[in-house]
Amino acid sequence: MEELIKTIWSNETWLWALGIISVLSFVASLVFIPYLIVRMPADYFSAEKRHKTPWADQHIIIRTVLITLKNCLGIVLVILGLAMLVLPGQGLLTLFIGLICLNFPGKYRLEKWLIQQKNIRRSIDWLRQRAGSEPLNYE
């Protein structure tokens, strides 16, 4: 690990690449994350089971491609969210949206638990209020 850090610090190309990635992820988190939170249905967390996806009735190939793309986006957002916990950006919200994009067993219970966390809930409510969207129902 120490070798990797020395390599990065001694290589100007790596420093520029990491700097550009950091700036792009920061700007994307300021635009993309609030957009997704505002577009989330108000009853997203109040149902007992997961909502039906918009592409559930599509052909199996289209559905598979869309689910794969959604999971790839989720992985990228989780990685960026983890990085933004120490870098500038909205780390918790980015991590939260990344988890929402992923498919895994127990995801809905995890989402419902996360939304009950005071900091995440307060941030989401504030973003939705500023955009004029109705607040999320949490129960």
PDB file of N, CA, C and O in Angstrom, residues 42-43 45-46 112 115-116 120-126 128 135-139:
ATOM      1  N   ALA A  42     -43.007   9.819  -3.125  1.00  0.00           N
ATOM      2  CA  ALA A  42     -43.177  10.116  -1.702  1.00  0.00           C
ATOM      3  C   ALA A  42     -43.445   8.860  -0.881  1.00  0.00           C
ATOM      4  O   ALA A  42     -43.081   8.789   0.285  1.00  0.00           O
ATOM      5  N   ASP A  43     -44.047   7.845  -1.490  1.00  0.00           N
ATOM      6  CA  ASP A  43     -44.371   6.623  -0.750  1.00  0.00           C
ATOM      7  C   ASP A  43     -43.301   5.532  -0.934  1.00  0.00           C
ATOM      8  O   ASP A  43     -43.551   4.371  -0.657  1.00  0.00           O
ATOM      9  N   PHE A  45     -40.749   4.591   0.758  1.00  0.00           N
ATOM     10  CA  PHE A  45     -40.384   3.832   1.950  1.00  0.00           C
ATOM     11  C   PHE A  45     -41.573   3.385   2.786  1.00  0.00           C
ATOM     12  O   PHE A  45     -41.401   2.757   3.814  1.00  0.00           O
ATOM     13  N   SER A  46     -42.776   3.720   2.378  1.00  0.00           N
ATOM     14  CA  SER A  46     -43.930   3.392   3.210  1.00  0.00           C
ATOM     15  C   SER A  46     -44.553   2.041   2.864  1.00  0.00           C
ATOM     16  O   SER A  46     -45.327   1.503   3.650  1.00  0.00           O
ATOM     17  N   LYS A 112     -34.803   0.944   4.540  1.00  0.00           N
ATOM     18  CA  LYS A 112     -35.729   1.460   5.559  1.00  0.00           C
ATOM     19  C   LYS A 112     -34.986   1.794   6.854  1.00  0.00           C
ATOM     20  O   LYS A 112     -35.297   2.777   7.522  1.00  0.00           O
ATOM     21  N   ILE A 115     -32.946   5.101   6.188  1.00  0.00           N
ATOM     22  CA  ILE A 115     -33.760   6.308   6.115  1.00  0.00           C
ATOM     23  C   ILE A 115     -34.197   6.754   7.507  1.00  0.00           C
ATOM     24  O   ILE A 115     -34.541   7.910   7.721  1.00  0.00           O
ATOM     25  N   GLN A 116     -34.163   5.860   8.472  1.00  0.00           N
ATOM     26  CA  GLN A 116     -34.510   6.225   9.844  1.00  0.00           C
ATOM     27  C   GLN A 116     -33.361   6.947  10.558  1.00  0.00           C
ATOM     28  O   GLN A 116     -33.568   7.528  11.620  1.00  0.00           O
ATOM     29  N   ILE A 120     -29.361  11.343   7.584  1.00  0.00           N
ATOM     30  CA  ILE A 120     -29.803  11.056   6.224  1.00  0.00           C
ATOM     31  C   ILE A 120     -31.223  11.567   6.014  1.00  0.00           C
ATOM     32  O   ILE A 120     -31.523  12.229   5.015  1.00  0.00           O
ATOM     33  N   ARG A 121     -32.079  11.295   6.967  1.00  0.00           N
ATOM     34  CA  ARG A 121     -33.480  11.728   6.860  1.00  0.00           C
ATOM     35  C   ARG A 121     -33.582  13.251   6.785  1.00  0.00           C
ATOM     36  O   ARG A 121     -34.332  13.794   5.981  1.00  0.00           O
ATOM     37  N   ARG A 122     -32.833  13.941   7.627  1.00  0.00           N
ATOM     38  CA  ARG A 122     -32.856  15.403   7.638  1.00  0.00           C
ATOM     39  C   ARG A 122     -32.374  15.964   6.294  1.00  0.00           C
ATOM     40  O   ARG A 122     -32.972  16.889   5.750  1.00  0.00           O
ATOM     41  N   SER A 123     -31.318  15.387   5.743  1.00  0.00           N
ATOM     42  CA  SER A 123     -30.791  15.866   4.451  1.00  0.00           C
ATOM     43  C   SER A 123     -31.798  15.651   3.327  1.00  0.00           C
ATOM     44  O   SER A 123     -32.008  16.531   2.493  1.00  0.00           O
ATOM     45  N   ILE A 124     -32.420  14.485   3.305  1.00  0.00           N
ATOM     46  CA  ILE A 124     -33.396  14.185   2.253  1.00  0.00           C
ATOM     47  C   ILE A 124     -34.610  15.100   2.374  1.00  0.00           C
ATOM     48  O   ILE A 124     -35.088  15.649   1.378  1.00  0.00           O
ATOM     49  N   ASP A 125     -35.106  15.288   3.594  1.00  0.00           N
ATOM     50  CA  ASP A 125     -36.252  16.179   3.793  1.00  0.00           C
ATOM     51  C   ASP A 125     -35.929  17.609   3.369  1.00  0.00           C
ATOM     52  O   ASP A 125     -36.745  18.286   2.747  1.00  0.00           O
ATOM     53  N   TRP A 126     -34.727  18.065   3.699  1.00  0.00           N
ATOM     54  CA  TRP A 126     -34.325  19.419   3.334  1.00  0.00           C
ATOM     55  C   TRP A 126     -34.260  19.585   1.812  1.00  0.00           C
ATOM     56  O   TRP A 126     -34.743  20.577   1.265  1.00  0.00           O
ATOM     57  N   ARG A 128     -35.820  17.831  -0.529  1.00  0.00           N
ATOM     58  CA  ARG A 128     -37.165  17.751  -1.114  1.00  0.00           C
ATOM     59  C   ARG A 128     -37.954  19.029  -0.835  1.00  0.00           C
ATOM     60  O   ARG A 128     -38.700  19.497  -1.685  1.00  0.00           O
ATOM     61  N   PRO A 135     -42.872  15.742   1.184  1.00  0.00           N
ATOM     62  CA  PRO A 135     -41.921  14.936   1.972  1.00  0.00           C
ATOM     63  C   PRO A 135     -42.165  13.453   1.808  1.00  0.00           C
ATOM     64  O   PRO A 135     -43.261  13.025   1.464  1.00  0.00           O
ATOM     65  N   LEU A 136     -41.130  12.677   2.059  1.00  0.00           N
ATOM     66  CA  LEU A 136     -41.251  11.223   1.987  1.00  0.00           C
ATOM     67  C   LEU A 136     -42.033  10.708   3.187  1.00  0.00           C
ATOM     68  O   LEU A 136     -41.919  11.223   4.290  1.00  0.00           O
ATOM     69  N   ASN A 137     -42.844   9.677   2.944  1.00  0.00           N
ATOM     70  CA  ASN A 137     -43.527   8.971   4.029  1.00  0.00           C
ATOM     71  C   ASN A 137     -42.580   7.879   4.496  1.00  0.00           C
ATOM     72  O   ASN A 137     -42.156   7.061   3.691  1.00  0.00           O
ATOM     73  N   TYR A 138     -42.293   7.841   5.782  1.00  0.00           N
ATOM     74  CA  TYR A 138     -41.303   6.902   6.303  1.00  0.00           C
ATOM     75  C   TYR A 138     -41.915   5.687   6.982  1.00  0.00           C
ATOM     76  O   TYR A 138     -41.215   4.802   7.385  1.00  0.00           O
ATOM     77  N   GLU A 139     -43.204   5.662   7.186  1.00  0.00           N
ATOM     78  CA  GLU A 139     -43.801   4.527   7.885  1.00  0.00           C
ATOM     79  C   GLU A 139     -44.628   3.700   6.971  1.00  0.00           C
ATOM     80  O   GLU A 139     -45.173   3.940   6.039  1.00  0.00           O
TER      81      GLU A 139
END
